[in-house]
Every structure is written in C-alpha cells, then in structure tokens.
Short mmCIF file of C-alpha atoms and ligand atoms in Angstrom, two decimals:
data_model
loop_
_atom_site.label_atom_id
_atom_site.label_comp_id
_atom_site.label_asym_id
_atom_site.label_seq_id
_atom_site.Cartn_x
_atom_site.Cartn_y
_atom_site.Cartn_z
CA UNK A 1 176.74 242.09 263.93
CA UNK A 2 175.58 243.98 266.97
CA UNK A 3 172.28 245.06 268.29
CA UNK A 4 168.92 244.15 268.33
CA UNK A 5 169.39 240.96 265.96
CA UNK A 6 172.39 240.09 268.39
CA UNK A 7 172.77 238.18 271.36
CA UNK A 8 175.00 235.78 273.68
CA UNK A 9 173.14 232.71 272.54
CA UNK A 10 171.09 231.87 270.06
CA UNK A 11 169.29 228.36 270.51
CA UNK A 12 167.46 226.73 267.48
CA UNK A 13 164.93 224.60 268.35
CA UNK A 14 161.98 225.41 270.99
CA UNK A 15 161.14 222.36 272.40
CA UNK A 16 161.90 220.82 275.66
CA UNK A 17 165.52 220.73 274.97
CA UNK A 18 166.09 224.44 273.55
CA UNK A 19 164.29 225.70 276.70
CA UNK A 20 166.00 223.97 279.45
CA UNK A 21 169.38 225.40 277.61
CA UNK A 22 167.68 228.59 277.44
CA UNK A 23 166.39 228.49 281.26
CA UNK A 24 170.06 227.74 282.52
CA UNK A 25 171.84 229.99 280.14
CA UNK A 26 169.92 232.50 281.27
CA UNK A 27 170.45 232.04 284.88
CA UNK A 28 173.95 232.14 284.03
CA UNK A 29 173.42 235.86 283.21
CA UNK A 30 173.84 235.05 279.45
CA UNK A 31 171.55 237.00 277.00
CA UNK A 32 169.44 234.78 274.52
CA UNK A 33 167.34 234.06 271.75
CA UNK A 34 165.70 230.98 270.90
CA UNK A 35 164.05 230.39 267.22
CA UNK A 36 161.66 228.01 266.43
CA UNK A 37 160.07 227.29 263.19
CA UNK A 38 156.87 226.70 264.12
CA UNK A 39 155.99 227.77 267.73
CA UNK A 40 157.31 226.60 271.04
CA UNK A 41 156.38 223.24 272.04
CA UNK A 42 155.07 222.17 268.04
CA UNK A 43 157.60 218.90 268.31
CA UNK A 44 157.90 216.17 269.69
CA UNK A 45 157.61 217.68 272.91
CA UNK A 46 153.64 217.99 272.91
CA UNK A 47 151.90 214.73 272.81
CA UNK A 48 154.87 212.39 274.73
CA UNK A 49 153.61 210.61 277.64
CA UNK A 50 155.51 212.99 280.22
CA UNK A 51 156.80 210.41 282.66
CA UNK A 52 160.10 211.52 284.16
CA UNK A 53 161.60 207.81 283.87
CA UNK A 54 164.38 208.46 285.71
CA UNK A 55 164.84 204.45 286.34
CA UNK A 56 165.41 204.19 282.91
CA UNK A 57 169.04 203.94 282.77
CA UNK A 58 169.44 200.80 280.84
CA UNK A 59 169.57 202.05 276.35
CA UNK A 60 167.29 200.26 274.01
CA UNK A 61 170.51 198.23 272.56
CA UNK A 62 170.84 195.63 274.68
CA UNK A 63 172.61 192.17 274.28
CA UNK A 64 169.32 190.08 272.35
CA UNK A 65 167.75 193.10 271.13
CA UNK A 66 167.56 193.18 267.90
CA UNK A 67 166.36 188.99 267.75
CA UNK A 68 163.59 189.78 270.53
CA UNK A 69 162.37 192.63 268.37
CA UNK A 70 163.14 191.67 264.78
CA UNK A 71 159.67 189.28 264.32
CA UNK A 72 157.71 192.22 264.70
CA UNK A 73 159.71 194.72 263.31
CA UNK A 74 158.41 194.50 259.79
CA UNK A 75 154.82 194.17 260.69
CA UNK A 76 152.63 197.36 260.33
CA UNK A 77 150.76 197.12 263.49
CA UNK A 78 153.26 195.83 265.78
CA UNK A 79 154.63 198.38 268.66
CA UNK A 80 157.92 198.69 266.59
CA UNK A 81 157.55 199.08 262.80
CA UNK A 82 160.51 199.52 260.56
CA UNK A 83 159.06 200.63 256.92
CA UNK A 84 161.59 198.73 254.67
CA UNK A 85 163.84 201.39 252.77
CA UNK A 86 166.75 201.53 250.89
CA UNK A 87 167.41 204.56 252.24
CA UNK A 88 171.35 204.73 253.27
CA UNK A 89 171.15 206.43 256.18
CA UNK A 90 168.13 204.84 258.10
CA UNK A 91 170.10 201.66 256.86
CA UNK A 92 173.15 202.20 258.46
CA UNK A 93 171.70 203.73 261.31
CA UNK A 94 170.06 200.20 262.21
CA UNK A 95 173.16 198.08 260.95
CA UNK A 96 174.61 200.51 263.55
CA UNK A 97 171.96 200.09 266.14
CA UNK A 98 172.93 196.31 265.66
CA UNK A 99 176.22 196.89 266.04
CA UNK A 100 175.61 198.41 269.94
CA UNK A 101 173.19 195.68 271.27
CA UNK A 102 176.84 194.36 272.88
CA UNK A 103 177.31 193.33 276.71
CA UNK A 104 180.16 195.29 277.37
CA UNK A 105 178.41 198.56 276.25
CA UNK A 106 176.00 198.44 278.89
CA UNK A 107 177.69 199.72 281.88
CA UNK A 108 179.31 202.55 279.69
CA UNK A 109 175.58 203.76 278.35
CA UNK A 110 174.07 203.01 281.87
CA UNK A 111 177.10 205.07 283.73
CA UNK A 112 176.16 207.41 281.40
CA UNK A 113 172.35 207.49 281.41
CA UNK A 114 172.36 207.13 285.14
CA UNK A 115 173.94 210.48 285.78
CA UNK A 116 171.70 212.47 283.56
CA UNK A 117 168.76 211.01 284.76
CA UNK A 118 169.74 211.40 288.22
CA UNK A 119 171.02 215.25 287.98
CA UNK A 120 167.31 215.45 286.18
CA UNK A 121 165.32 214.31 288.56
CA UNK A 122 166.76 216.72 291.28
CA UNK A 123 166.69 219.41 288.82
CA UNK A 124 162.99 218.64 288.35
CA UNK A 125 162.25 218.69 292.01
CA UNK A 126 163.75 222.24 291.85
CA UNK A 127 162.00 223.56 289.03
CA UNK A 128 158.76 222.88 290.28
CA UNK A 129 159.61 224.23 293.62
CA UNK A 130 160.84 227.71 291.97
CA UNK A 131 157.56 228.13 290.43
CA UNK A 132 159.82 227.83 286.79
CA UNK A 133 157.67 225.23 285.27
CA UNK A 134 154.16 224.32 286.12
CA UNK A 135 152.75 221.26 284.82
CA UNK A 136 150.74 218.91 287.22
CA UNK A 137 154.14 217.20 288.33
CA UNK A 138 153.39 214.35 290.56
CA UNK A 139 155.92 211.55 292.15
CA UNK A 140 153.75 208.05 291.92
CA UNK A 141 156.28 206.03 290.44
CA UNK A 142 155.64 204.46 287.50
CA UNK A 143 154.45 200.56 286.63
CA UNK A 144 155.60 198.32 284.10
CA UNK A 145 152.27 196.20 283.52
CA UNK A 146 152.36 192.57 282.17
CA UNK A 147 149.39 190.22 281.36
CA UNK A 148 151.67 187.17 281.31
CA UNK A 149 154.46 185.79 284.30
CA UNK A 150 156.88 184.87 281.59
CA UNK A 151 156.56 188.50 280.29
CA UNK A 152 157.08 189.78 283.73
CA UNK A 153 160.09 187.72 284.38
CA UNK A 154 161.94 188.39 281.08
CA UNK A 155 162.52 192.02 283.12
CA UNK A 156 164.62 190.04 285.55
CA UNK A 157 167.47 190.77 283.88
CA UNK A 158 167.18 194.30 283.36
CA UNK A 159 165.58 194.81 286.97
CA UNK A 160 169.24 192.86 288.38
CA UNK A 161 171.72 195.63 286.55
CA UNK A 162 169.11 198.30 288.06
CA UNK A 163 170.17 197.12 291.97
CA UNK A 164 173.60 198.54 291.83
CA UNK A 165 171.85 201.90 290.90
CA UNK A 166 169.31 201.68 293.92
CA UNK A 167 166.68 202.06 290.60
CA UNK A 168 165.62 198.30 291.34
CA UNK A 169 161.89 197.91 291.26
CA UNK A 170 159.76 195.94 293.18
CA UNK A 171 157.27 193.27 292.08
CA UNK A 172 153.52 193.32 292.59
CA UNK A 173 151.49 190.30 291.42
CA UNK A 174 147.72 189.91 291.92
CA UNK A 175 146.19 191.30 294.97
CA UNK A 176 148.87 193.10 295.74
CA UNK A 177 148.55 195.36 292.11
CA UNK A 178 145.12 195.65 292.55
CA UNK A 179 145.40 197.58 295.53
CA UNK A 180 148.22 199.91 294.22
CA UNK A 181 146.39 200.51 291.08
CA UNK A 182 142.45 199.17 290.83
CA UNK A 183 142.34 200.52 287.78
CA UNK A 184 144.08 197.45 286.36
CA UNK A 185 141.87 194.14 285.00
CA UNK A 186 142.07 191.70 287.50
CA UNK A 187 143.34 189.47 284.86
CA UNK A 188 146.26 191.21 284.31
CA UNK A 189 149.35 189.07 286.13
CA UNK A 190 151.74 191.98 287.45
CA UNK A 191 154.02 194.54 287.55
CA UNK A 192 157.54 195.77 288.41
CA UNK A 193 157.09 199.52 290.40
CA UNK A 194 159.25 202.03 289.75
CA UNK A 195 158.91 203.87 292.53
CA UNK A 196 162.02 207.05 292.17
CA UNK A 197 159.48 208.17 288.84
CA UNK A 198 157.36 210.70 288.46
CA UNK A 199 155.16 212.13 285.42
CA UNK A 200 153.95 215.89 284.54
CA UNK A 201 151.66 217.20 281.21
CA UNK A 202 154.13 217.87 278.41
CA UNK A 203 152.22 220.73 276.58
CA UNK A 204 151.88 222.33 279.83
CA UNK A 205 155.49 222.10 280.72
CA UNK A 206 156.20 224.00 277.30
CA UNK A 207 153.47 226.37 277.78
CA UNK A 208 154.69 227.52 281.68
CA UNK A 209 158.41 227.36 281.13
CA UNK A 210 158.10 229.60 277.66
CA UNK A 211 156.21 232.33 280.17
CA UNK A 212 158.93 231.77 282.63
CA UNK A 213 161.80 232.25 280.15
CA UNK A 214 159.99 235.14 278.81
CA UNK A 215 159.59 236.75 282.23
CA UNK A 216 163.37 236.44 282.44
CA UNK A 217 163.84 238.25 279.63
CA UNK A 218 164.86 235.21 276.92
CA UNK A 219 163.70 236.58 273.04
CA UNK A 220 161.50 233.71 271.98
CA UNK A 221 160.94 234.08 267.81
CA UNK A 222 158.08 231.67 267.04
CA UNK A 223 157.11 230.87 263.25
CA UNK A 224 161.45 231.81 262.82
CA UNK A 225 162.54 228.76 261.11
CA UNK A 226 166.61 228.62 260.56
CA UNK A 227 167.25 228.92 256.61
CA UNK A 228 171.34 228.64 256.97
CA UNK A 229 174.59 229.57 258.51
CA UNK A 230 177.20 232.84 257.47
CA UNK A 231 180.32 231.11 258.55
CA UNK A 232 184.14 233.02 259.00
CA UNK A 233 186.99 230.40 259.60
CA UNK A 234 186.04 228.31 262.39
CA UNK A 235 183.17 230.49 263.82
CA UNK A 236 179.45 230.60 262.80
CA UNK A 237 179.30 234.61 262.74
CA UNK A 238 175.06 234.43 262.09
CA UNK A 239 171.97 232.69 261.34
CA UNK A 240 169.66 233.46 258.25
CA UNK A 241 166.15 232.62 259.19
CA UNK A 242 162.86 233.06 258.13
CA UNK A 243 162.68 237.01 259.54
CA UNK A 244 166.15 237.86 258.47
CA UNK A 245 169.66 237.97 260.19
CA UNK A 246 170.41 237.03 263.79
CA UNK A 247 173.88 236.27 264.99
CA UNK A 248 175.33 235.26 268.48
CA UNK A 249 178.67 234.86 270.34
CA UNK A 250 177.45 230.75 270.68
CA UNK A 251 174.88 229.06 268.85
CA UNK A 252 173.07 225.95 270.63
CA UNK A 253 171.55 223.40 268.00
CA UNK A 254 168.16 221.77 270.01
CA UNK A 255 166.25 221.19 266.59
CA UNK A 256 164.83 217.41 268.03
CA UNK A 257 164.67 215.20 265.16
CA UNK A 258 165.34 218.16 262.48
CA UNK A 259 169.41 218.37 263.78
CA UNK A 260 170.71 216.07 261.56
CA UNK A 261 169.74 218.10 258.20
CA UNK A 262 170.74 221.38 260.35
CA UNK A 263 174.06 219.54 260.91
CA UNK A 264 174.73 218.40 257.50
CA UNK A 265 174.49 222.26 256.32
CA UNK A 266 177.88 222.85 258.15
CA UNK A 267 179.19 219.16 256.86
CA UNK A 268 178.75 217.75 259.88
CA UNK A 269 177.16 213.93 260.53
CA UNK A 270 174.77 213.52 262.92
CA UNK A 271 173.49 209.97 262.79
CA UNK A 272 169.87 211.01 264.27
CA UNK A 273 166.96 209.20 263.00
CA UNK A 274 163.11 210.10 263.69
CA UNK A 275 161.56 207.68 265.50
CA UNK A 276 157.65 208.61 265.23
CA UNK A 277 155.43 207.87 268.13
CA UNK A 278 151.85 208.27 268.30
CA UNK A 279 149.30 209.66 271.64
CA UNK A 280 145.64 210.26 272.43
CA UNK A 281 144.90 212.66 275.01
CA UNK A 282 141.04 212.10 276.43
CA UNK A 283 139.40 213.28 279.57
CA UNK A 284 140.02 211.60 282.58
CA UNK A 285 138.07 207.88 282.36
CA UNK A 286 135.35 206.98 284.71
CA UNK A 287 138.04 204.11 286.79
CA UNK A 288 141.56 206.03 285.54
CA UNK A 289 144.55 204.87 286.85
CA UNK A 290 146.08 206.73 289.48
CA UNK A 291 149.69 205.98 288.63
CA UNK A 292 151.42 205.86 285.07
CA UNK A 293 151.04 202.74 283.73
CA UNK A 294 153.36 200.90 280.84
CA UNK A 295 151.64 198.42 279.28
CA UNK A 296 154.55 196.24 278.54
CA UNK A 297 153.79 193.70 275.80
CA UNK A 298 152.40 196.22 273.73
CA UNK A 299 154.58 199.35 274.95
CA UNK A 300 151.81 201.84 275.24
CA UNK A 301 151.79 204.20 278.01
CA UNK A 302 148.68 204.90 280.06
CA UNK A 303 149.26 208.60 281.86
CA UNK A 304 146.64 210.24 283.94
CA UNK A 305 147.49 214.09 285.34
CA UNK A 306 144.20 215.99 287.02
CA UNK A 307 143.07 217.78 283.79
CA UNK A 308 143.13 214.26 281.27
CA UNK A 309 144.10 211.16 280.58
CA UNK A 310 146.91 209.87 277.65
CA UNK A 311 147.74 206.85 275.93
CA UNK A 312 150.74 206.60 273.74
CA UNK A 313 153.64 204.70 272.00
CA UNK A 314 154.67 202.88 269.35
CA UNK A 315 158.11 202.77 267.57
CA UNK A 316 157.74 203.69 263.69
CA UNK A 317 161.07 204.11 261.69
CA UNK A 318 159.14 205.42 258.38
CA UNK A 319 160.68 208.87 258.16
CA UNK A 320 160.07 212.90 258.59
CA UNK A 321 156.09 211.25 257.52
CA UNK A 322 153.57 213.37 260.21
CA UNK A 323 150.68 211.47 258.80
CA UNK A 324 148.23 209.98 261.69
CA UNK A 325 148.05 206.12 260.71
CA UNK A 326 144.13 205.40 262.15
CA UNK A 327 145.62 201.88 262.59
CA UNK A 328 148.13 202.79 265.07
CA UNK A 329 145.61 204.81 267.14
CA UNK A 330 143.15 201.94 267.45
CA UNK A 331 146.25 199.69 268.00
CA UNK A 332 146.57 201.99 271.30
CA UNK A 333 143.47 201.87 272.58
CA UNK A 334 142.91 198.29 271.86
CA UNK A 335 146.45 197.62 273.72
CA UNK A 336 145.35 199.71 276.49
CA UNK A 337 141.63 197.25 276.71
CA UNK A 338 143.93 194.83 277.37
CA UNK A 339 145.13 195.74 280.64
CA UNK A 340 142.79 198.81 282.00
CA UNK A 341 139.09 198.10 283.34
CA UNK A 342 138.20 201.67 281.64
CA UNK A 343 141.05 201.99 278.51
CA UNK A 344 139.44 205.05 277.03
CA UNK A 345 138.36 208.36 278.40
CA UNK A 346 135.25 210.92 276.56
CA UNK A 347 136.10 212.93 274.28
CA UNK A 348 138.78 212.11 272.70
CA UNK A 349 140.75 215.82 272.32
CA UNK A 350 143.80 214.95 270.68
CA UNK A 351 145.11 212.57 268.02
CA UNK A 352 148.79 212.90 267.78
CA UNK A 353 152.19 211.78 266.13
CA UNK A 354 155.44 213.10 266.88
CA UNK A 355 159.33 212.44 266.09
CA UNK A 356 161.72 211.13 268.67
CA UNK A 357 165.06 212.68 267.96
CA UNK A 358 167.03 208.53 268.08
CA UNK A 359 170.97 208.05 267.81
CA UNK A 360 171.41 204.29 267.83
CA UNK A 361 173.70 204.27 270.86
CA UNK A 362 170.54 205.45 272.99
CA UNK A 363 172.41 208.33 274.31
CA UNK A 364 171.92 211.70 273.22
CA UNK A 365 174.87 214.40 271.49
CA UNK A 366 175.68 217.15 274.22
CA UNK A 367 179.03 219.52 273.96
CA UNK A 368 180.80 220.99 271.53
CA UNK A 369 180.86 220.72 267.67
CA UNK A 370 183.84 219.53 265.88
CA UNK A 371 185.03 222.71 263.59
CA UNK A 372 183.01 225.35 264.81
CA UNK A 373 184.06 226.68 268.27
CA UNK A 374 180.83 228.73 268.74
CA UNK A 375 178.26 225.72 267.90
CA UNK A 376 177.31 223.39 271.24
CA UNK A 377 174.74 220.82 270.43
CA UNK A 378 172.09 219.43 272.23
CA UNK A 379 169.95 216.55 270.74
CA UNK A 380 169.46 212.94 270.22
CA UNK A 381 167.28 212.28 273.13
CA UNK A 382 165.55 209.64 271.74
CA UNK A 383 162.59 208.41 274.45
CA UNK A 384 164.02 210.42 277.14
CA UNK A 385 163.94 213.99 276.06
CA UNK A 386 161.11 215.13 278.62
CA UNK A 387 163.32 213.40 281.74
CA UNK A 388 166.75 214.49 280.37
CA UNK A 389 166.49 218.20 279.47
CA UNK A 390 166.80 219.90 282.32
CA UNK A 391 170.40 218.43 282.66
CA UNK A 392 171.01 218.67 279.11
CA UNK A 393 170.12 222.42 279.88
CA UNK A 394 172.63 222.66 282.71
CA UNK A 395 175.77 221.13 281.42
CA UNK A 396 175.32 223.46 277.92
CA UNK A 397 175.22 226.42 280.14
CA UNK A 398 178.47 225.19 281.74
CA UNK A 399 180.35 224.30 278.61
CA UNK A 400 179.01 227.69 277.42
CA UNK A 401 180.24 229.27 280.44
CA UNK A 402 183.63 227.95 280.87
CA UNK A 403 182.16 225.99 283.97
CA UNK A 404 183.17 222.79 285.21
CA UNK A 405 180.40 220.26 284.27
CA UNK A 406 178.52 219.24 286.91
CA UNK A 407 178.50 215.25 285.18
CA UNK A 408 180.59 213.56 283.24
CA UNK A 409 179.84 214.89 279.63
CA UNK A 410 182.37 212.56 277.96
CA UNK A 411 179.97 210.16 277.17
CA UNK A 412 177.77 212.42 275.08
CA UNK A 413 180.33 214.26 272.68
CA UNK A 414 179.99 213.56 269.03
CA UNK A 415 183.46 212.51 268.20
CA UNK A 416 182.09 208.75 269.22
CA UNK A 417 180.50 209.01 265.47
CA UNK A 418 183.27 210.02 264.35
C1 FAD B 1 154.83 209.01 271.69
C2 FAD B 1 156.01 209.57 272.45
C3 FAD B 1 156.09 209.38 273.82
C4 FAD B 1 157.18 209.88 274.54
N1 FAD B 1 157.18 209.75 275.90
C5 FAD B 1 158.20 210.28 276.62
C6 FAD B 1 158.19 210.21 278.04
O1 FAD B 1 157.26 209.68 278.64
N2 FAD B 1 159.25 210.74 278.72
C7 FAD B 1 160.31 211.33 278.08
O2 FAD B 1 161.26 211.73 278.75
N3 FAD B 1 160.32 211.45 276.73
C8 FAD B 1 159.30 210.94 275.99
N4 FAD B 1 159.31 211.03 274.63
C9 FAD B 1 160.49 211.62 273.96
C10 FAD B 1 160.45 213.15 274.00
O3 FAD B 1 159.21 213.60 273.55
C11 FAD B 1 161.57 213.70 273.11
O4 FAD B 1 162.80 213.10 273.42
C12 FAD B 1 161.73 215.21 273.35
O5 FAD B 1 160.50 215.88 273.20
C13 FAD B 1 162.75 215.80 272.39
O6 FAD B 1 162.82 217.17 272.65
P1 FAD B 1 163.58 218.16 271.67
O7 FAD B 1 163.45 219.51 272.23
O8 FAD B 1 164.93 217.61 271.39
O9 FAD B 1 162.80 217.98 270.27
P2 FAD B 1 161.41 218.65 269.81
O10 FAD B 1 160.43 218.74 270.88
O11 FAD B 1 161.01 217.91 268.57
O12 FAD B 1 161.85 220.12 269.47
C14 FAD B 1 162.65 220.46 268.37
C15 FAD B 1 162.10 221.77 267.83
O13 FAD B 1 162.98 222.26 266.83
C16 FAD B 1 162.19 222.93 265.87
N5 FAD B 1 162.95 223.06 264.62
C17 FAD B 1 163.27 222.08 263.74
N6 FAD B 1 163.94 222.60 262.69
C18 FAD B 1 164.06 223.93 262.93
C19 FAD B 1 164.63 225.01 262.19
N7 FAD B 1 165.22 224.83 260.99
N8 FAD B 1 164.57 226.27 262.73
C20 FAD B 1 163.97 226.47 263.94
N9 FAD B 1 163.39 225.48 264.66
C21 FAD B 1 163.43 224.23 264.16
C22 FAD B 1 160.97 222.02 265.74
O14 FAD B 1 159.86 222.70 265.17
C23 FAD B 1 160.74 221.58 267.18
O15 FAD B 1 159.80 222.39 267.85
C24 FAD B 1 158.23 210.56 273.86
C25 FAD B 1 158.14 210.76 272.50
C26 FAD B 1 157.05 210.31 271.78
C27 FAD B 1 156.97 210.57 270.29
#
C-alpha cells in the first residue's frame, strides 16, 4: 500500500510512550502516524503523579518482597490489593513476580534501570529547553516521607545499593524536614531526599508534546482504535483500524497496558499485567507542599505543580476494571491527613483510575519482535512510564534507524520471556 494511508511508522498507542517514539522518529527524518483509540493522552498517562523518579533504579522485586507485602495484599483497602482470581495469566504473572524477588537479579535490573533513567533525565532537561514539551517541569527532588524511624530505616538497604549510582539520598529528621518542606505535620519523623528528581503535570505533557509532534508534521488519528494485523511471511504489511487501512514500512506497538491482547493477535506473549492506580487532582491547598512528597507507609504521592495539587497511588491487580472504588479515594486522602498539615486542596477537579502497563521483572519490553521484522515494541513500563519514555523514544528510533543504541538495550528485549 502506498499513499495517503501509508507511512514510515505507524505507532499504536498515544500515550506517553507512543509520543516520545513518535518525537524521535520524527527527528530522525522518518514519516509517521500514530493511532490511538481513544484520544491522545486517555491512558494511563493522564492522572499519574508526574515525578521524573529518576533515583528509582532499584525494581519492585526485591529479595523479601513478596513476605513484606503479602499481609496486605489481599486486603481491599491496603496500598497493594491483589483481587483473588483464578485467572491463569494474572496467576502466573505473580508466581513469576515471585520468582524475580532474587538477590542476584538486582544489579542486572538496576544496571538496567539506571541507564534509562539516566539517558531520561538528560533527555528531559532537553525537551524542556527546546520548547518540545511544556508542562510546569520543576527540579525539587523528591521526598520519601515516613511517620515512624523504623519505617525510615527499613530504606537503609535500598538507600546503600543507591551510593554506587551517586542516586543516594540524604536523611532529614525533625527540624531539619520542617524547614525543607513546612508543609509536613510536625509529627511526622522523616525523610530520605532525593534530590537528582524532578516532577512535571502529566496531562499537560500529553497535551504540549501532541501540538509539538503535530507541528512537525506527525499524523495523529484520535478515536482510531487498531482492529488487527494483514500479515505476508514475516512482515506486518498493514493495520485494520477503526477508519480503515493504514500500513507502514515499521510498526511500533506503545498500547500501555492494552499490548498484551495486541500481542497475542500475532501469537506473541507478552506477560503485561494492568496494575490500576488511582489520583485526585485539586487546586493548590492553602499550606501545599513545595516539593513532591511520597508518603511512604501508605505509598500515596502528594504532587504540587503551579496550576494544582495531586494525590495518588495505590497498587490494584483486579483487571482491565476502570471503575472508581470511592474507598480507595478516601483511602488517599485519609493517607495523605496523615502526613500533610493541609492533605486536601478545594475543589476537587478530578477523580481518576488508570492502568500501569507491569511485567513482573520491573523492566519494560523495548526492541524488536520475535517473527515479525517490521514490529518494534515499546511497553511494560510499569510505575515508570512518565520518567522512562523519552529514552524508550530514542533507542526505538535507533533500532528503527539502523543506529547504534545509545544504551544497552539487551536488557529490555522480549526473548527473556521467552
Ligand atoms: C496512579 C499512577 C501514578 C503514576 N505515577 C507515575 C509517576 O509519578 N512517574 C512515572 O514515571 N510514572 C508514573 N505512573 C506510570 C505511568 O503513568 C505509566 O507507566 C505510563 O503512563 C505508561 O505509558 P504508555 O504510553 O505505555 O501507556 P498509556 O498511557 O496507557 O497509553 C497507551 C495508549 O494506547 C491506547 N490503545 C490501547 N489499545 C489500543 C488500540 N487497540 N488501538 C489504538 N490505541 C490503543 C490507549 O487508549 C492508551 O492511550 C503512574 C501510574 C499510575 C496509574
């Protein structure tokens, strides 16, 4: 196919993800088209706190995981809720998940998470610099906020494998928290800072870098939902979606959460799981924090940007379910009472839930499909996908390209699921 329904690249999927492939494709000189089924920005990429965690190298599975966490992990209002299924692939997915909470992963997935995170972060610093993106980007750092010392300490041991990195944070107790951040109870005990973080507004991100793509002359197809694949050999020679044919020399898969079922239509297995999270966004309170705030006990984060104020979190493996559970949102601001002199900002302008795209290795699928030469993917970001996809974006347009890539992409192929 040639023509108007043809191009270079097409990228399904327009959240954070599909547009950082589309930004760097198309600096690359390569003509493209993104689809999205609903419009740009409708996924998880809206309502997520929007810190760029770049100090967040070390994965969720680490040694003691799974026993720290497994108490809660059945109880509905608890930070991380597992709805019990007998649903095979959710099961074997955790079994999995299990399986990875081993010491001698962890300097593979850091390795690994470090150099995305760090190619990110400079990325970041250049995008808002260009003009590209525009989205109340700050540097503050970030805190990790604990009511109790023997909370605070139990991040000893992840704060240690961060000094090799130079990601180690520094600890604040008392006075010394207060004056960083007033807007913390004085009752709270302390806090590790972060201080190489930085945060930005999520919908805003989507909204400036979709007028920047557009100004560069990417096709963006909004309510364009992919309906299937016309395959030849090992090629994918078009797309069939909701406003006909497309086709492309490469296709990008950036569907978030919804790759796995995209996968499985060309019999491939993507072990991606949704992991729903729930946010508030509020005008700014009266006394709101001037940095981002995690509120670690109860893993909500507390993220203030010029124009409002957000609290979110919460770890729900229930499902594609997009139903808003009322318990979970008073769970946040009740969490966030706990640690913040002012927890809630007036009006309230946004309930939300969305669906973090999790692999249970905590890192996400980048590079080429097995079988198809023409089909990259780029998903599986988990809790990262807002500080990761500008280098996700980067190394597809070099494996598109023929480039060398400019970090190690081993780690991120999908043959380790194979
Ligand atoms: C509560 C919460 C807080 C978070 N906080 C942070 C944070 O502070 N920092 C951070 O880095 N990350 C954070 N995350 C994670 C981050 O939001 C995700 O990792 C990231 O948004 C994933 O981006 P994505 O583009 O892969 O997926 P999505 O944003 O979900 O985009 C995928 C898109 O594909 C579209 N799609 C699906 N199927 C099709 C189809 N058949 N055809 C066409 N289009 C299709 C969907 O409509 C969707 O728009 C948070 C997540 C949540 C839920």
């Amino acid at each position: 196919m040639t023509g108007r329904n043809h191009s270079d690249v097409l990228v399904i999927g327009g959240g954070v993800v599909g547009l950082a492939c589309a930004h760097y494709l198309a600096q690359s000189g390569r003509a493209v088209r993104v689809i999205e089924q609903d419009a740009v920005g409708a996924g998880a990429s809206h309502g997520n706190c929007g810190l760029v965690f770049v100090s967040d190298i070390v994965p969720l599975c680490i040694p003691g995981a799974v026993r720290k966490e497994i108490a809660g992990m059945l109880r509905r209002s608890s930070p991380l809720y597992i709805k019990p299924t007998l649903d095979p692939a959710r099961l074997s997915w955790l079994l999995r998940f299990a399986g990875m909470c081993r010491a001698d992963y962890l300097p593979h997935a850091m390795r690994a998470r470090a150099d995305l995170l760090q190619s990110s972060s400079l990325l970041f610093a250049g995008l808002v610099q260009s003009g590209a993106i525009e989205a109340e980007y700050e540097r503050r750092g970030v805190l990790l906020v604990y009511r109790t010392e023997s909370a605070m300490r139990g991040y000893e041991w992840v704060n240690s494998h961060l000094e090799p990195y130079g990601l180690a944070a520094e600890a604040l107790i008392g006075k010394h928290l207060q004056l960083h951040e007033p807007a913390l109870r004085s009752d709270v005990y302390g806090a590790w800072f972060h201080h190489a973080d930085s945060h930005l507004r999520p919908d805003r991100l989507l909204q400036s870098w979709k007028r920047t793509l557009l100004g560069a002359g990417v096709a963006i197809e909004e309510a364009c939902g992919l309906k299937g694949f016309h395959l030849a050999g090992d090629r994918i020679e078009g797309a069939a979606t909701g406003k006909g044919d497309v086709s492309a020399e490469h296709y990008v898969l950036a569907a978030g959460a919804w790759s796995a079922a995209i996968a499985k239509q060309l019999g491939l297995k993507l072990p991606i799981q949704p992991g729903k999270g729930y946010s508030i966004t509020m005008e700014r309170p009266a006394v709101c924090p001037r940095i981002p705030c995690y509120l670690y006990e109860r893993r909500v984060v507390a993220t203030p940007w010029p124009s409002g104020y957000r609290l979110g979190g919460t770890m729900e493996f229930s499902g594609f379910s997009s139903t808003l559970n009322a318990e979970r949102i008073q769970a946040l601001k009740h969490a966030a009472g706990e640690y913040l002199t002012d927890p809630v900002g007036h009006p309230v302008n946004e309930e939300w839930t969305g669906l973090r795209p999790m692999t249970y290795d905590d890192l996400p699928v980048i590079g080429r499909a097995p079988r198809f030469r023409n089909l990259i993917l780029a998903t599986g970001h988990g809790m990262l996908g807002i500080t990761t996809a500008p280098a996700t974006g980067k190394l597809v347009a070099e494996i598109v390209c023929g480039a060398p890539p400019h970090i190690d992409a081993g780690p991120f192929s999908i043959r380790r699921f194979q």
